[in-house]
Coordinates of C-alpha atoms in Angstrom, one line a residue:
X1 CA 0.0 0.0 0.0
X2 CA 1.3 3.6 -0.6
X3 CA 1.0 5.9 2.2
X4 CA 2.1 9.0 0.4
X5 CA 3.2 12.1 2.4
X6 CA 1.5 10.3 5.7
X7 CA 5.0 8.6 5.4
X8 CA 6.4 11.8 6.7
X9 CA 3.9 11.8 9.8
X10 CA 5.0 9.4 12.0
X11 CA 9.3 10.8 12.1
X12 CA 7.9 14.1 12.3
X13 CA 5.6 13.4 15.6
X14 CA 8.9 11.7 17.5
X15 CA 10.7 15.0 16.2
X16 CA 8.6 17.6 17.7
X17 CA 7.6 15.5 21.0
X18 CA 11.8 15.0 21.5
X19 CA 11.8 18.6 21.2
X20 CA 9.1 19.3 23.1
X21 CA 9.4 17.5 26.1
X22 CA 12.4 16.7 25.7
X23 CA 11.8 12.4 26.5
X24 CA 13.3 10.7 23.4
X25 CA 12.1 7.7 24.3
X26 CA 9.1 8.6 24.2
X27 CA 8.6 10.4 21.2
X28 CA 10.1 7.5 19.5
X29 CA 7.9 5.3 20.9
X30 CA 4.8 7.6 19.8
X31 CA 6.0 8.2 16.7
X32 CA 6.7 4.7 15.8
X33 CA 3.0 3.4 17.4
X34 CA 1.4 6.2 15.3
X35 CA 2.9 5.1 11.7
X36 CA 2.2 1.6 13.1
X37 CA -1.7 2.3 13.6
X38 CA -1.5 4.0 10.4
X39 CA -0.5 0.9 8.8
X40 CA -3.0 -1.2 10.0
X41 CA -6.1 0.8 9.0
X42 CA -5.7 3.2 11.7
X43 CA -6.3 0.8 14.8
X44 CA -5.0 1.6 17.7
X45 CA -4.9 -1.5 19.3
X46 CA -3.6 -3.7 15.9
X47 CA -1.2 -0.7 15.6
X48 CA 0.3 -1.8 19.2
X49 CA 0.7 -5.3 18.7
X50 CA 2.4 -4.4 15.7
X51 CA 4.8 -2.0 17.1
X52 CA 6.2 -4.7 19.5
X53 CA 5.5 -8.1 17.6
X54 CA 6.6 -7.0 14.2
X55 CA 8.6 -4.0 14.3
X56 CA 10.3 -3.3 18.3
X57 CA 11.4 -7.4 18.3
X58 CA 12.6 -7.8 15.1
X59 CA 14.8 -4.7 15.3
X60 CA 16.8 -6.5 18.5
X61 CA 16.7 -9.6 16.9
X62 CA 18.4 -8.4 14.1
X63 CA 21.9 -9.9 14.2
X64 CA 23.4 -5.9 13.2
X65 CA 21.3 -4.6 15.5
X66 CA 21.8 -6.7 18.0
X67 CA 25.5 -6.6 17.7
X68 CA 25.8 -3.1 18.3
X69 CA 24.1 -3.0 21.2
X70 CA 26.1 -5.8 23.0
X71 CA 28.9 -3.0 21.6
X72 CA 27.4 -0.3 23.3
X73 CA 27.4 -2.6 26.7
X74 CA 30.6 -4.0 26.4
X75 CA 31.8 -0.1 26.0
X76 CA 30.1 1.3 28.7
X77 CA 31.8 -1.6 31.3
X78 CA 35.0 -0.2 29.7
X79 CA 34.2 3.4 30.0
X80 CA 33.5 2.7 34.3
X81 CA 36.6 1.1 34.2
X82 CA 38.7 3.9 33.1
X83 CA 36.8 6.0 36.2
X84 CA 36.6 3.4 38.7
X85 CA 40.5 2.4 38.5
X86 CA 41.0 6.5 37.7
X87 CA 42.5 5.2 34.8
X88 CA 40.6 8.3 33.0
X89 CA 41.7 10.4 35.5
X90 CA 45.3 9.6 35.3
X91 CA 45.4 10.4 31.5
X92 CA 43.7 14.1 32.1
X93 CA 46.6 14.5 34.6
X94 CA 49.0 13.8 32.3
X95 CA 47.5 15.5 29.5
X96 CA 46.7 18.8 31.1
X97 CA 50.2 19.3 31.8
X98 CA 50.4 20.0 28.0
X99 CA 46.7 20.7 27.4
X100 CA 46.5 23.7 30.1
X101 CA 44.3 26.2 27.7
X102 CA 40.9 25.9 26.5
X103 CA 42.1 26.0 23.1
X104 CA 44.6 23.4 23.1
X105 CA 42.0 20.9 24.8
X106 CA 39.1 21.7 22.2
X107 CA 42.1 20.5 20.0
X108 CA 43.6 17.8 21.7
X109 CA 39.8 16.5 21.3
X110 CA 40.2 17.1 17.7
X111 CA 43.0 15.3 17.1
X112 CA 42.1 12.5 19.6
X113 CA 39.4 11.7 17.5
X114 CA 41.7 10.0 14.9
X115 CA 43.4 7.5 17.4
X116 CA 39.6 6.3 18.6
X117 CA 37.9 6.2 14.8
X118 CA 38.8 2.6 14.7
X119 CA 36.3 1.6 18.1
X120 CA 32.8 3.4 18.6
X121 CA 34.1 6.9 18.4
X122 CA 31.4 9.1 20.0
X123 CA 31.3 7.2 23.0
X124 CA 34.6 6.2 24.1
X125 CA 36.1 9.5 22.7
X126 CA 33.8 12.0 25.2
X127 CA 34.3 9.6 27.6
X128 CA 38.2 9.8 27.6
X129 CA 38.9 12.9 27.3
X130 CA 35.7 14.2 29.0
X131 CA 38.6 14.6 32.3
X132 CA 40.4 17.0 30.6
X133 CA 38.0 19.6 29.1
X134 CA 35.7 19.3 32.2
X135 CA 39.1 20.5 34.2
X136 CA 39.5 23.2 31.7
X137 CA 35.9 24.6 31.7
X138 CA 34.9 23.5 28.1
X139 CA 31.1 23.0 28.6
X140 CA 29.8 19.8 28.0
X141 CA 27.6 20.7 24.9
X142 CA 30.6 21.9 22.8
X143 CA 32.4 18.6 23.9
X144 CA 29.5 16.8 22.7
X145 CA 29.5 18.5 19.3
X146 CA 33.1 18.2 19.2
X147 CA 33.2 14.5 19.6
X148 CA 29.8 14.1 17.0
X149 CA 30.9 16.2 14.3
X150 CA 34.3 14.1 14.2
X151 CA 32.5 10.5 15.1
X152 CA 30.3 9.4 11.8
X153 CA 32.4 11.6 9.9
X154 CA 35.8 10.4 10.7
X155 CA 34.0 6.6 10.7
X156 CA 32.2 6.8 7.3
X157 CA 35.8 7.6 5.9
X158 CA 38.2 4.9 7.5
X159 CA 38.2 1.7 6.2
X160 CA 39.0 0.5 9.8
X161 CA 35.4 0.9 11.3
X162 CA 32.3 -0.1 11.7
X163 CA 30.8 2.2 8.6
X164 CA 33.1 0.7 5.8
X165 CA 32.0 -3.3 5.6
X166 CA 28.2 -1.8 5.6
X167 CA 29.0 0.8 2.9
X168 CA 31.2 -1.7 0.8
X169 CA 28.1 -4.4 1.0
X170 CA 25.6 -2.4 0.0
X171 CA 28.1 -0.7 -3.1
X172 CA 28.8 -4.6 -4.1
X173 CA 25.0 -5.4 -3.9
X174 CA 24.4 -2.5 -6.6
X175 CA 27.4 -3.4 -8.5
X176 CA 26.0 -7.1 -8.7
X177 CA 22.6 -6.2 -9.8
X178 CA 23.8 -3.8 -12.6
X179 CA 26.6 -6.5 -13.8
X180 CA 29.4 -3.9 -13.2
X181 CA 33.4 -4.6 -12.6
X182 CA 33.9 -2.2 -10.5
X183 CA 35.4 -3.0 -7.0
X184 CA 33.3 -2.3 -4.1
X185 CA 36.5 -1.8 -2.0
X186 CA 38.0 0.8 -5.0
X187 CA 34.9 2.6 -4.9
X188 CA 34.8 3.2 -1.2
X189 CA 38.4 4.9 -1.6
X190 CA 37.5 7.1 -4.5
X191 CA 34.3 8.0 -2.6
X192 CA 36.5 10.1 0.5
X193 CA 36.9 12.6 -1.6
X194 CA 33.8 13.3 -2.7
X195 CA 31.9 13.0 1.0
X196 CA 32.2 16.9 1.3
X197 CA 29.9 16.8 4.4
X198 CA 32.3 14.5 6.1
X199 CA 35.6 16.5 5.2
X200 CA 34.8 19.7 6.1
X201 CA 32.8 18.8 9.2
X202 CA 36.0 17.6 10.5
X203 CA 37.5 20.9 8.9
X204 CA 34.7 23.0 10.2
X205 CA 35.5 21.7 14.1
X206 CA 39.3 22.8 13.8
X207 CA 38.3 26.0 12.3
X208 CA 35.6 26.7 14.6
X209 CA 37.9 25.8 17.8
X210 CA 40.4 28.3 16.3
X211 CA 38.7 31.1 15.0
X212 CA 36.9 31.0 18.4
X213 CA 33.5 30.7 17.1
X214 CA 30.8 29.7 19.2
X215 CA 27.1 30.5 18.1
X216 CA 24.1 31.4 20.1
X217 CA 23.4 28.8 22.5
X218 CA 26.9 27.4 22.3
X219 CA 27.5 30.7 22.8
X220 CA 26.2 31.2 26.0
X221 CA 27.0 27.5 27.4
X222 CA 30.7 28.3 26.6
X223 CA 30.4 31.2 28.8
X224 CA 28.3 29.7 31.7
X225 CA 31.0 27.4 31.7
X226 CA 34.0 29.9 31.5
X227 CA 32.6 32.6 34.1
X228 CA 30.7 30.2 36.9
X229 CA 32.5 26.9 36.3
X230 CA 29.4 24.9 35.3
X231 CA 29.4 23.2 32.2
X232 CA 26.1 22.0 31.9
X233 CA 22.6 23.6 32.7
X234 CA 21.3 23.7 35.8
X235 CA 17.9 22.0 34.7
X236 CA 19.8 19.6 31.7
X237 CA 19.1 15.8 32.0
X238 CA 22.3 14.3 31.7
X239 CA 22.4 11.2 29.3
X240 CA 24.6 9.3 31.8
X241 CA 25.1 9.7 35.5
X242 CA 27.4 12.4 35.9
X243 CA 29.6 11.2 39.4
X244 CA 32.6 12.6 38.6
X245 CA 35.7 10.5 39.9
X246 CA 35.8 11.6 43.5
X247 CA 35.4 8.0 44.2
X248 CA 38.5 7.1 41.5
X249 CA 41.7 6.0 43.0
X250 CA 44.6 7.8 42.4
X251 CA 46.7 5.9 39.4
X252 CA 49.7 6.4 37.1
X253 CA 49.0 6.4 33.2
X254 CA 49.8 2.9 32.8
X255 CA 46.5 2.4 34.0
X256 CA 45.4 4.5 31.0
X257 CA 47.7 2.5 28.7
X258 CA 47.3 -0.8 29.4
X259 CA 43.5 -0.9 28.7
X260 CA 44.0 1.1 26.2
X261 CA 47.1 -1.3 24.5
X262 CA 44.7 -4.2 25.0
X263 CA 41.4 -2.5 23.2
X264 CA 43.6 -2.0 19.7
X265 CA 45.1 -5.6 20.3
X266 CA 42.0 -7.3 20.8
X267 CA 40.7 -4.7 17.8
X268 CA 43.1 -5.5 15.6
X269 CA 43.8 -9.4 16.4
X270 CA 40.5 -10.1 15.7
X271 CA 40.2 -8.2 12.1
X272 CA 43.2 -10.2 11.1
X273 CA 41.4 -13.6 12.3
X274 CA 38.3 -12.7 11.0
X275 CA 39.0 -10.9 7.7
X276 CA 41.8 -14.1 7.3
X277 CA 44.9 -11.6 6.6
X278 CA 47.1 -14.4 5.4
X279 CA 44.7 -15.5 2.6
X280 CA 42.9 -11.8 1.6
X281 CA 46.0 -9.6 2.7
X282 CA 45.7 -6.4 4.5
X283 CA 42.6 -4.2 2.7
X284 CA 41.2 -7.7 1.9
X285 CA 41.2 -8.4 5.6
X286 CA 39.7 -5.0 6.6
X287 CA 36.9 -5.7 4.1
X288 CA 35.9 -9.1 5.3
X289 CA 36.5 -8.8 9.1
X290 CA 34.0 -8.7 11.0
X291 CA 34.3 -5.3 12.6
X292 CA 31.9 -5.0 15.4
X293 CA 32.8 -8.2 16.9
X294 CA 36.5 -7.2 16.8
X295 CA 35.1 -3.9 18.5
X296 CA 33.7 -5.7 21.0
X297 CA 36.0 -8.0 21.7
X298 CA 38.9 -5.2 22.6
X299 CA 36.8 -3.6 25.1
X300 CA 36.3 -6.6 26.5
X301 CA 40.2 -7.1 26.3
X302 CA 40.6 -3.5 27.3
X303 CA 38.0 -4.0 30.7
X304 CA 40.1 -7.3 32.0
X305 CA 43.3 -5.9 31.3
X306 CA 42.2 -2.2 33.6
X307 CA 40.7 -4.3 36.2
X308 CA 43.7 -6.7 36.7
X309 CA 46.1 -3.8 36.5
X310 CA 44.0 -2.2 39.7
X311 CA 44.1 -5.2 41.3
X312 CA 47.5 -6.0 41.0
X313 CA 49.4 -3.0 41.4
X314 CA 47.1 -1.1 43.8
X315 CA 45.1 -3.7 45.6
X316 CA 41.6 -2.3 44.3
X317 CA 38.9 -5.2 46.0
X318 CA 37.8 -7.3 42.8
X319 CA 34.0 -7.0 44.1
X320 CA 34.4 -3.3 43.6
X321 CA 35.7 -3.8 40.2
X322 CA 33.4 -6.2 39.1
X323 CA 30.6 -3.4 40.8
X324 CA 32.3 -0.7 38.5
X325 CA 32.3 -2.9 35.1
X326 CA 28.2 -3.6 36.2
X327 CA 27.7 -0.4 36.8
X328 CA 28.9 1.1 33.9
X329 CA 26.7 -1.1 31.5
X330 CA 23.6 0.2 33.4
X331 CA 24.9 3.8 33.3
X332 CA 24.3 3.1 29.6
X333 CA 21.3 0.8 29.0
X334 CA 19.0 3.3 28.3
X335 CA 21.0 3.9 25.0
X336 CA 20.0 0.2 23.6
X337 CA 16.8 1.4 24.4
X338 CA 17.0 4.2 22.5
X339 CA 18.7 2.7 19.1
X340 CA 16.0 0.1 19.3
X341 CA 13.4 3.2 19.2
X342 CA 15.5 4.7 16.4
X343 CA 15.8 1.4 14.5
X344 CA 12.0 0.4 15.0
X345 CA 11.0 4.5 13.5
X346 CA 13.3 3.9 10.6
X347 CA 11.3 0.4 10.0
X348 CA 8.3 2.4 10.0
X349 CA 9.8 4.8 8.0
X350 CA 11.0 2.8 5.2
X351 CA 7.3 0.4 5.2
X352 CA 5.9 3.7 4.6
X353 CA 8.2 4.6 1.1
X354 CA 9.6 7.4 3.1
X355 CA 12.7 7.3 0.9
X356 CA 10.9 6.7 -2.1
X357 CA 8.1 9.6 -1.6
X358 CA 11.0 12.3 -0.8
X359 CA 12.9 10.7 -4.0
X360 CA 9.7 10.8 -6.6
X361 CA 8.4 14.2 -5.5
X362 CA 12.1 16.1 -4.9
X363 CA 13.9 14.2 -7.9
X364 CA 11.7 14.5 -10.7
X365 CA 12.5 16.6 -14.2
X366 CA 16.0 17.6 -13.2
X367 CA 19.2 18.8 -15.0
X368 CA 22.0 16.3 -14.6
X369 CA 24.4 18.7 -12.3
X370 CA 21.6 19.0 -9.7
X371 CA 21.8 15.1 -9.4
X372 CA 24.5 15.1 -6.6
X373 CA 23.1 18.2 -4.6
X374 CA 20.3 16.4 -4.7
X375 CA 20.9 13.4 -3.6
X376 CA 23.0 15.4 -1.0
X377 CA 19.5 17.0 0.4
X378 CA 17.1 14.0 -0.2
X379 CA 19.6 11.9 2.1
X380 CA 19.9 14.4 4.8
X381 CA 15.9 15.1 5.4
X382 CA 15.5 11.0 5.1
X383 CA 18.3 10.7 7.9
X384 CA 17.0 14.0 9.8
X385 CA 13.1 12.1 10.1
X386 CA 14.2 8.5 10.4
X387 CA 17.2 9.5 12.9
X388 CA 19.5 6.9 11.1
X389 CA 22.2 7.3 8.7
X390 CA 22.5 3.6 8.1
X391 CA 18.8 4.2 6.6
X392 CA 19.7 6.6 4.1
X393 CA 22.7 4.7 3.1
X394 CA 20.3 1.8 2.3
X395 CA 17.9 3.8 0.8
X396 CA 20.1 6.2 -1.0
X397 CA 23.0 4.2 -2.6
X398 CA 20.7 1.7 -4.5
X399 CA 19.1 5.4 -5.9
X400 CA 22.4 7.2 -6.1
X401 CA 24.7 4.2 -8.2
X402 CA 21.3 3.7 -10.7
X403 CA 20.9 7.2 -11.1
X404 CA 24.9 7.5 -11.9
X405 CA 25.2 4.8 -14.3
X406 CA 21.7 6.2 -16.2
X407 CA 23.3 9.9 -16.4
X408 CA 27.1 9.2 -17.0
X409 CA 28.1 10.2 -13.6
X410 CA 31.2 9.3 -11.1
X411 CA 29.8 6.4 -9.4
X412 CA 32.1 7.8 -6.4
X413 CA 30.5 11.3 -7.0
X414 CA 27.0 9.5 -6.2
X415 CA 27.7 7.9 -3.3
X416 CA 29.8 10.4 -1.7
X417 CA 26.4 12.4 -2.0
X418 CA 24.7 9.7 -0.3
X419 CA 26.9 9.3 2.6
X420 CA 26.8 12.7 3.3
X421 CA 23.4 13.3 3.0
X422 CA 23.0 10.5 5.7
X423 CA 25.8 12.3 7.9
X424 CA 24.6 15.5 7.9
X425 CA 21.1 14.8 8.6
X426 CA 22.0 12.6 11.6
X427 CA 23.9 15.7 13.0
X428 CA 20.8 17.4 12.9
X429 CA 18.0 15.1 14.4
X430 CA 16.8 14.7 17.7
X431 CA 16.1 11.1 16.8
X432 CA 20.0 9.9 15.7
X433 CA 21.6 6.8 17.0
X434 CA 25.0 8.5 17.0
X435 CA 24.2 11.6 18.2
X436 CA 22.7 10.4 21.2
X437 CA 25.8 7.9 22.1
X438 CA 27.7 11.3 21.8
X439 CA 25.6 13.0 24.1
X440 CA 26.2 10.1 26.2
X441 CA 29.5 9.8 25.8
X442 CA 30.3 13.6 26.6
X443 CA 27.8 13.3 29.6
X444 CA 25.5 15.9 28.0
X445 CA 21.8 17.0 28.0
X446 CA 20.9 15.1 24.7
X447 CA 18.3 17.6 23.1
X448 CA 21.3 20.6 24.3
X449 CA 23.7 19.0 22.4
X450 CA 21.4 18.9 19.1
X451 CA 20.5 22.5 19.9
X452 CA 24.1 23.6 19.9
X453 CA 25.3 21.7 17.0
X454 CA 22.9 22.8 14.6
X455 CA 24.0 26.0 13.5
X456 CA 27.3 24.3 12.9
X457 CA 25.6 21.3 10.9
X458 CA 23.9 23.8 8.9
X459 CA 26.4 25.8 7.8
X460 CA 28.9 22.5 6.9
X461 CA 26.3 21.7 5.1
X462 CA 25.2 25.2 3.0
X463 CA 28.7 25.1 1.9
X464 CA 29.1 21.2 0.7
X465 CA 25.6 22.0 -1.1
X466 CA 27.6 24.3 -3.0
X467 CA 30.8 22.1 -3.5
X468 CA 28.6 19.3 -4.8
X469 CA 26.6 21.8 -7.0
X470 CA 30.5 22.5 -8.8
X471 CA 31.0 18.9 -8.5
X472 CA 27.8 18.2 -10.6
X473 CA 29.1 20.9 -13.2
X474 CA 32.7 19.3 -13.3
X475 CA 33.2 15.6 -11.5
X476 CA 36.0 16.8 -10.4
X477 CA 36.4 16.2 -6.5
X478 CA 39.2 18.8 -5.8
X479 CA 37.0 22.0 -7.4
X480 CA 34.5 20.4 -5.1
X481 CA 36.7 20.6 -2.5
X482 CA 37.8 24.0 -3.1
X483 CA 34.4 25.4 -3.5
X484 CA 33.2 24.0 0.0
X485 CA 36.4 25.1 1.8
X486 CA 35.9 28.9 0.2
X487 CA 32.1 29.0 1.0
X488 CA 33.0 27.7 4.8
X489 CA 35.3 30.1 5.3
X490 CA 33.0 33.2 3.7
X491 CA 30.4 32.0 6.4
X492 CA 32.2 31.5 9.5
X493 CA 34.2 34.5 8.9
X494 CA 30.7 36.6 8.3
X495 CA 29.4 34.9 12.0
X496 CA 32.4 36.0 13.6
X497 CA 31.8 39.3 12.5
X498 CA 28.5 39.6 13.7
X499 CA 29.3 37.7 16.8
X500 CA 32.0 40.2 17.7
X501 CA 29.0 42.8 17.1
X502 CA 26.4 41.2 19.4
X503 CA 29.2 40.0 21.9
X504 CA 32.0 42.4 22.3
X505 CA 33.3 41.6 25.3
X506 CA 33.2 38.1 24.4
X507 CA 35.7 36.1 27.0
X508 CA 38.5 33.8 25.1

């Protein structure tokens, strides 16, 4: 059956309802119930058995699914550890005898971001260096944006994470269907270039922590944070149990290493094994590993190796430490609950034709050069109302590689639309799997953090809408490239005009 533009009801409900009342859950829940009802002839009660039975249940039984969220458990045992041994603790003391000014945290974040793109970057990378920018007043919500605007990005570009075996699949899949050469792998390479969201998010942070930009709310969180020393709001609700590590013992940085040592072991170790280095080599190893187990597995690594490390060398009770790894998983249980929300509205979303309603209506009649801006926009509003950029690269790259082969365009061109569509519209929704682990990992209010961001995600994306509009006239990546870095700077330059206007005596 086709629903039409009621497609577009049920995301949009959970959106406003997050933002109104701030209870994600919630609004997921409603909004997934509602398209549910809708779907069975507009009965309530056939709508509710439908949301649990054949929508909620299948989304955790989902082997993907149900794989990231024993990653998202296994990393919030490791995250405890690092307090409860004051292994985190021990690494902001050492760092801040480096890192000692606001700026040089906000980059130390930055650059951090790199080292962790190989494990679940949003929430082990707030969580680590969350020690250091709390001691140097950086507020939590520009941590938060700091740690999501280099997360997805950074991931959907390395072919060491979780993003590239999905991306790969579903280019081979196309590539199948069409009976085309091409290799999947080859294509994900040739595809960096042209995810202008991605780059110049990443760009956009560095820039932003230099030029000392921060936008209105940002704005005035940096300097609640800077003036009284509080770097959240006094009426945010904190996405994990904010204890601080008063109760941490005091530790040297091998207790900071040694987990750390064992998570890239176990990380790595177990991509060889599974992607079978000795018979695919290196990249064929990366491609056919199986990268969320090998996640998984080095936290689990990481966890044993901090807790016998406590033990050992300061005598920490193993009760306690046990207590700590326990703890820490229930300090973040309510994010499965969430992605299974976000999953079950991105069903909904895609029984609906969601993807294919905003592609008929938004795609017909146009000129070939609009192709990749379009695709570019059509992927960001499908990830903005489903909350999942996973969606949109299912929906979108089975449109974008047709599309590219029919009109003679870069097949890299295409998907590097796609993928940044799906990137930047996950930046923006209330509803996004990894914006919420990044609240979570940075300790933030969840709904502050997507208030603050916005601007930012806005203007990345205004200028890549321009790079991909010159990439359109020209396949060529590097005019793309330089069009989006000359529109970024024209706009943050302009805000930091008008900032200087409306905030003189701006502090920093």
């Amino acid at each position: 059956m086709e629903y039409g533009f009621l497609s577009l009801l049920p995301p949009l409900l959970a959106i406003i309802i997050a933002i109104l009342t701030k209870q994600t859950v919630a609004a997921l829940f409603l909004g997934v119930w509602f398209g549910a009802t809708v779907m069975n002839e507009w009965n309530p009660v056939s709508g509710f058995t439908y949301t649990v039975n054949e929508i909620m249940v299948p989304s955790i039984a989902d082997p993907w699914n149900a794989s990231l969220i024993l990653l998202v458990v296994f990393t919030g045992g490791f995250i405890n550890v690092l307090r409860t041994t004051g292994a985190g603790q021990a690494f902001g003391d050492f760092a801040t005898k480096k890192v000692n000014t606001r700026q040089k945290g906000q980059n130390f974040v930055w650059g951090s971001a790199f080292l962790f793109s190989y494990t679940e970057p949003v929430l082990i990378l707030g969580t680590v260096t969350r020690p250091i920018t709390d001691k140097l007043k950086i507020s939590r919500v520009k941590l938060a944006y700091i740690v999501d605007s280099m997360g997805s990005p950074v991931a959907s570009m390395s072919p060491i994470s979780v993003y590239a075996p999905f991306i790969t699949g579903l280019i081979a899949t196309q590539l199948a269907a069409l009976s085309l050469s091409e290799n999947p792998w080859s294509l994900f390479i040739q595809m960096i270039p042209f995810h202008l969201y991605g780059i110049f998010a990443i760009v956009g942070v560095l820039l932003v922590i230099n030029m000392k930009i921060d936008i209105g709310p940002m704005y005035k969180a940096e300097q609640r944070a800077i003036k009284t020393g509080k770097l959240y709001g006094e009426h945010d609700k904190l996405m994990i149990n904010d204890t601080g590590d008063a109760d941490a013992v005091e530790a040297d940085i091998f207790s900071f290493l040694i987990p750390l040592a064992l998570l890239f072991a176990g990380i790595f170790g177990v991509i060889f094994w599974t992607g079978d280095i000795g018979a695919n080599g290196l990249a064929g190893a990366f491609l056919n590993a199986d990268i969320i187990f090998a996640i998984t597995t080095g936290f689990f690594l990481g966890s044993v190796g901090g807790m016998l490390y406590a033990k050992l060398r300061y005598g920490q009770p193993l009760e306690e430490l046990l207590n700590g790894y326990v703890d820490g998983i229930m300090q973040v249980m309510i994010v499965p609950v969430i992605l299974v929300m976000a999953w079950s509205i991105g069903t909904v979303a895609t029984e609906m034709g969601l993807g294919d309603v905003i592609a008929h209506y938004a795609g017909s009649y146009l000129p070939t050069f609009l192709v990749p801006v379009i695709i570019f926009i059509l992927g960001g509003l499908i990830a903005f109302a489903s909350g999942s950029s996973w969606g949109v690269f299912s929906i979108m790259i089975p449109i974008a590689i047709p599309m590219g082969i029919a009109l003679d365009l870069e097949l890299a061109l295409v998907i590097g639309a796609a993928i940044s569509g799906g990137v930047f519209g996950d930046h923006c929704s209330p509803i996004s799997d990894t914006s919420i682990m990044s609240s979570t990992g940075s300790a933030a209010d969840h709904m502050e953090h997507i208030r603050t961001q916005l601007p930012y995600a806005i203007i990345i994306a205004l200028s890549a809408g321009m790079g991909f509009l010159m990439t359109g006239l020209t396949q060529n990546s590097i005019l793309g490239i330089i069009t989006t870095a000359a529109v970024l700077v024209a706009i943050l330059l302009f805000v930091k005009n008008r900032m200087k206007k409306k905030y003189p005596a701006a502090a920093e």
